[in-house]
mmCIF file of C-alpha atoms in Angstrom:
data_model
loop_
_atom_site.group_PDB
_atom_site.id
_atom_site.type_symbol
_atom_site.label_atom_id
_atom_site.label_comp_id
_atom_site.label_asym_id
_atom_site.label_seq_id
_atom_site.Cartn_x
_atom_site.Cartn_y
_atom_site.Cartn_z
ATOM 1 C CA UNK A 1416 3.952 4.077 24.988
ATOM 2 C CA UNK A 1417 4.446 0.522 25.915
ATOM 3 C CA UNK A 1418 0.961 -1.209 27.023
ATOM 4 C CA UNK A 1419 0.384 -4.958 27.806
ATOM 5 C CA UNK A 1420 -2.915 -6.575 27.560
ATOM 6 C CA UNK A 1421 -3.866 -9.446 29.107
ATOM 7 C CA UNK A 1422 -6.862 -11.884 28.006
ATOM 8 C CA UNK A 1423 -7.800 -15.032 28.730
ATOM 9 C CA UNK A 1424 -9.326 -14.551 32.637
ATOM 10 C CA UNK A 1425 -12.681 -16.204 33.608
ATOM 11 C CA UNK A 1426 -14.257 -18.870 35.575
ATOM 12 C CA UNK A 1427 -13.408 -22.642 35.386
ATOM 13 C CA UNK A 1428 -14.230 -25.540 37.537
ATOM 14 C CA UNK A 1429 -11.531 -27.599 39.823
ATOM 15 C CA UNK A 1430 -9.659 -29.408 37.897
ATOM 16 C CA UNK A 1431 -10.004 -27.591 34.558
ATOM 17 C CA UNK A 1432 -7.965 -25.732 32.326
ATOM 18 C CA UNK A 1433 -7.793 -21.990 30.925
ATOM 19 C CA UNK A 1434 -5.164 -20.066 29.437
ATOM 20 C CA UNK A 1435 -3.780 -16.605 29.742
ATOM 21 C CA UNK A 1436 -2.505 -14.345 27.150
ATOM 22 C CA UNK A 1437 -0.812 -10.960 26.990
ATOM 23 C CA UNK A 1438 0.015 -8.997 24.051
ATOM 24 C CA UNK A 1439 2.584 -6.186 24.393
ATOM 25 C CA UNK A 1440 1.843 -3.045 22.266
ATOM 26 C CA UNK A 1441 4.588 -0.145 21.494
ATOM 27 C CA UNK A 1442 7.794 0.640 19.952
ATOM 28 C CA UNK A 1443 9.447 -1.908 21.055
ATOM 29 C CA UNK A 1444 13.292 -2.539 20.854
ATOM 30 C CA UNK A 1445 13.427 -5.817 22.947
ATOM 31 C CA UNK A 1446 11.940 -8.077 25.353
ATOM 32 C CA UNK A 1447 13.778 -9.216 28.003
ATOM 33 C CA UNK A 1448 12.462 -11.483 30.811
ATOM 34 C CA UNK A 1449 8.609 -12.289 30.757
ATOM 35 C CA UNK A 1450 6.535 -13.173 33.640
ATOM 36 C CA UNK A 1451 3.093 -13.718 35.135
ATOM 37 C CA UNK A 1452 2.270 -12.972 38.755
ATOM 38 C CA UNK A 1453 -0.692 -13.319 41.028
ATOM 39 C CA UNK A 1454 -1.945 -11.549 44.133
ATOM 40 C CA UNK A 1455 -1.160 -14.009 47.262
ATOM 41 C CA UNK A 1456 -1.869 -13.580 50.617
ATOM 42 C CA UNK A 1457 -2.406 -10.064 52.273
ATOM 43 C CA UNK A 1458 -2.314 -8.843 48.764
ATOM 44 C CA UNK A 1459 1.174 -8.959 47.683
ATOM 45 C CA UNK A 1460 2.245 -10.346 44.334
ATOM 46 C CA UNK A 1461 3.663 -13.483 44.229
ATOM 47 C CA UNK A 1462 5.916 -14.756 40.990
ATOM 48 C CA UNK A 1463 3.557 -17.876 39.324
ATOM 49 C CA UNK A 1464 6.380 -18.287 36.019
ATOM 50 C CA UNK A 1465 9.115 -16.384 34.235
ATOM 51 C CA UNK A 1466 10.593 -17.127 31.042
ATOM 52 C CA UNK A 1467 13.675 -15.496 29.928
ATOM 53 C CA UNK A 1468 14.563 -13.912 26.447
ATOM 54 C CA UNK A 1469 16.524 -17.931 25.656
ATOM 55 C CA UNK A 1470 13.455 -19.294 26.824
ATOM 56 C CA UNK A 1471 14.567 -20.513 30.263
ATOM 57 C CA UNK A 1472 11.640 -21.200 32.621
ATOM 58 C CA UNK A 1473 11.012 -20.906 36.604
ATOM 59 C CA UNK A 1474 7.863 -22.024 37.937
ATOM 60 C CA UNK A 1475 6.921 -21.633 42.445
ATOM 61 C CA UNK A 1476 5.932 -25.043 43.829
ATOM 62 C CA UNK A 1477 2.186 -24.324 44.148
ATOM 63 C CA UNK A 1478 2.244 -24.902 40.173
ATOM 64 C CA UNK A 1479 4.637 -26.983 38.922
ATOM 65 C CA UNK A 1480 3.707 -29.751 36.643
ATOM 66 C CA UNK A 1481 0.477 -28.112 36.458
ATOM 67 C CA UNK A 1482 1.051 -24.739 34.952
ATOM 68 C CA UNK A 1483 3.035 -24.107 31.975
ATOM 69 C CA UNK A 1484 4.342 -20.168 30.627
ATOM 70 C CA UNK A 1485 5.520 -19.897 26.789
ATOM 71 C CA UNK A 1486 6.400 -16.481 24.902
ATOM 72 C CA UNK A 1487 6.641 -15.741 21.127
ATOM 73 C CA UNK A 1488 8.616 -13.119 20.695
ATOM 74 C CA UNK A 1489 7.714 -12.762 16.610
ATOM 75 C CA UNK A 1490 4.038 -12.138 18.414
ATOM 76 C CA UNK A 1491 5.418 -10.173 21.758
ATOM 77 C CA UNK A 1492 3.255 -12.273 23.784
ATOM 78 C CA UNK A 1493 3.458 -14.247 26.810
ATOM 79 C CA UNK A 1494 0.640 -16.889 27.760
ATOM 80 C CA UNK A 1495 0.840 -19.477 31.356
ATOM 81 C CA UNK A 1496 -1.758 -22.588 30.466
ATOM 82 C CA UNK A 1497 -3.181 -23.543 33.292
ATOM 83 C CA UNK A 1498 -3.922 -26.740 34.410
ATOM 84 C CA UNK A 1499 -5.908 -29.153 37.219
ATOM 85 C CA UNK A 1500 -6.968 -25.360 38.253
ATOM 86 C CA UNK A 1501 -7.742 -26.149 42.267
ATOM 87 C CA UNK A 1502 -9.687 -23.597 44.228
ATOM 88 C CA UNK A 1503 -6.141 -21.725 45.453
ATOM 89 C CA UNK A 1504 -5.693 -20.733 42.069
ATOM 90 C CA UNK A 1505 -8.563 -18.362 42.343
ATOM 91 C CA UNK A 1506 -7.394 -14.097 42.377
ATOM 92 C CA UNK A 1507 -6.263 -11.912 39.886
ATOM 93 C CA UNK A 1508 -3.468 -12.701 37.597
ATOM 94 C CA UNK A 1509 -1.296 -10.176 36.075
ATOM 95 C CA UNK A 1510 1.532 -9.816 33.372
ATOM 96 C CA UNK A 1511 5.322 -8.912 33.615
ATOM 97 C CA UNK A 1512 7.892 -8.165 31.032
ATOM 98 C CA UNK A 1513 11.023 -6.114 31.490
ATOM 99 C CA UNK A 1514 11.509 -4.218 27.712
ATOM 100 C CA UNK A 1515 13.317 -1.535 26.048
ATOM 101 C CA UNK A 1516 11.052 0.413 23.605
ATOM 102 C CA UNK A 1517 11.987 3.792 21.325
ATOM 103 C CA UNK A 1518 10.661 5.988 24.015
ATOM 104 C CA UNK A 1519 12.244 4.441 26.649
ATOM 105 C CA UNK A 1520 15.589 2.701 26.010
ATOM 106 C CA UNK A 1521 16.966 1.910 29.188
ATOM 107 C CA UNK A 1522 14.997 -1.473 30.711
ATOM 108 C CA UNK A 1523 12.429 -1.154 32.449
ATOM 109 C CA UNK A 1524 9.282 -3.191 34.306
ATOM 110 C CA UNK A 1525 5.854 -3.095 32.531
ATOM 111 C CA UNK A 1526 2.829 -4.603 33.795
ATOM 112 C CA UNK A 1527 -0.959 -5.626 32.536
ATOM 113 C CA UNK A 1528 -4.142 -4.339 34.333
ATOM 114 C CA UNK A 1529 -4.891 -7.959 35.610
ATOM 115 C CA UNK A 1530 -7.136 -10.477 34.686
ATOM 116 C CA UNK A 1531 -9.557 -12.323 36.943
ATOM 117 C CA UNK A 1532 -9.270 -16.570 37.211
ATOM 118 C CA UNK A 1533 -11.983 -17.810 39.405
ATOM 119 C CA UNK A 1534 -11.742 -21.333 40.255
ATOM 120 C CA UNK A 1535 -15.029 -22.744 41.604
ATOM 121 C CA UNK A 1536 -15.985 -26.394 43.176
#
């Protein structure tokens, strides 16, 4: 069974920094694109960053320059560093990765349980 676990959520004040991780567990074959998402307005998830398997990155305006998504696949994790955090940044962020694992070989979506990121002033 294919699991990913995110870590890294919390509270941080405008302008700081934290950083996200997510580890994926199972018996995995391979690990296509990886991604992290956050709930937006009237609760739907909006793409933050992807990173494909070659390492190709897409970021949406609200963050570029200040947010930056890396993967090691060795590792199977994905992290987004987060930077000059501003008080829109605040909801629950949650991690994406389309895989192909033993019990499961065609592709399919995965995500984490969310983590929390609470910007405050």
């Amino acid at each position: 069974q294919v699991q990913l676990v995110e870590s890294g959520g919390g509270t941080a004040q405008v302008g700081g920094s934290l950083r996200l991780s997510c580890v994926i567990f199972g018996d995995i074959i391979s690990i296509d694109d990886m991604a992290w998402y956050r709930t937006g307005p009237e609760n739907a998830r909006e793409l933050v960053a992807s990173i494909s398997s070659a390492g190709t990155t897409t970021y949406m305006d609200a963050v570029k320059g200040r947010f930056t998504i890396s993967r090691d696949n060795a590792k199977k994790t994905v992290s987004l560093q987060m930077n000059s955090l501003n008080s829109e940044d605040t909801t629950v962020y949650y991690c994406n990765a389309r895989i192909r694992s033993r019990t499961s070989p065609d592709i399919r979506t995965y995500w984490g349980q969310g983590t929390q990121v609470i910007v405050s002033s």
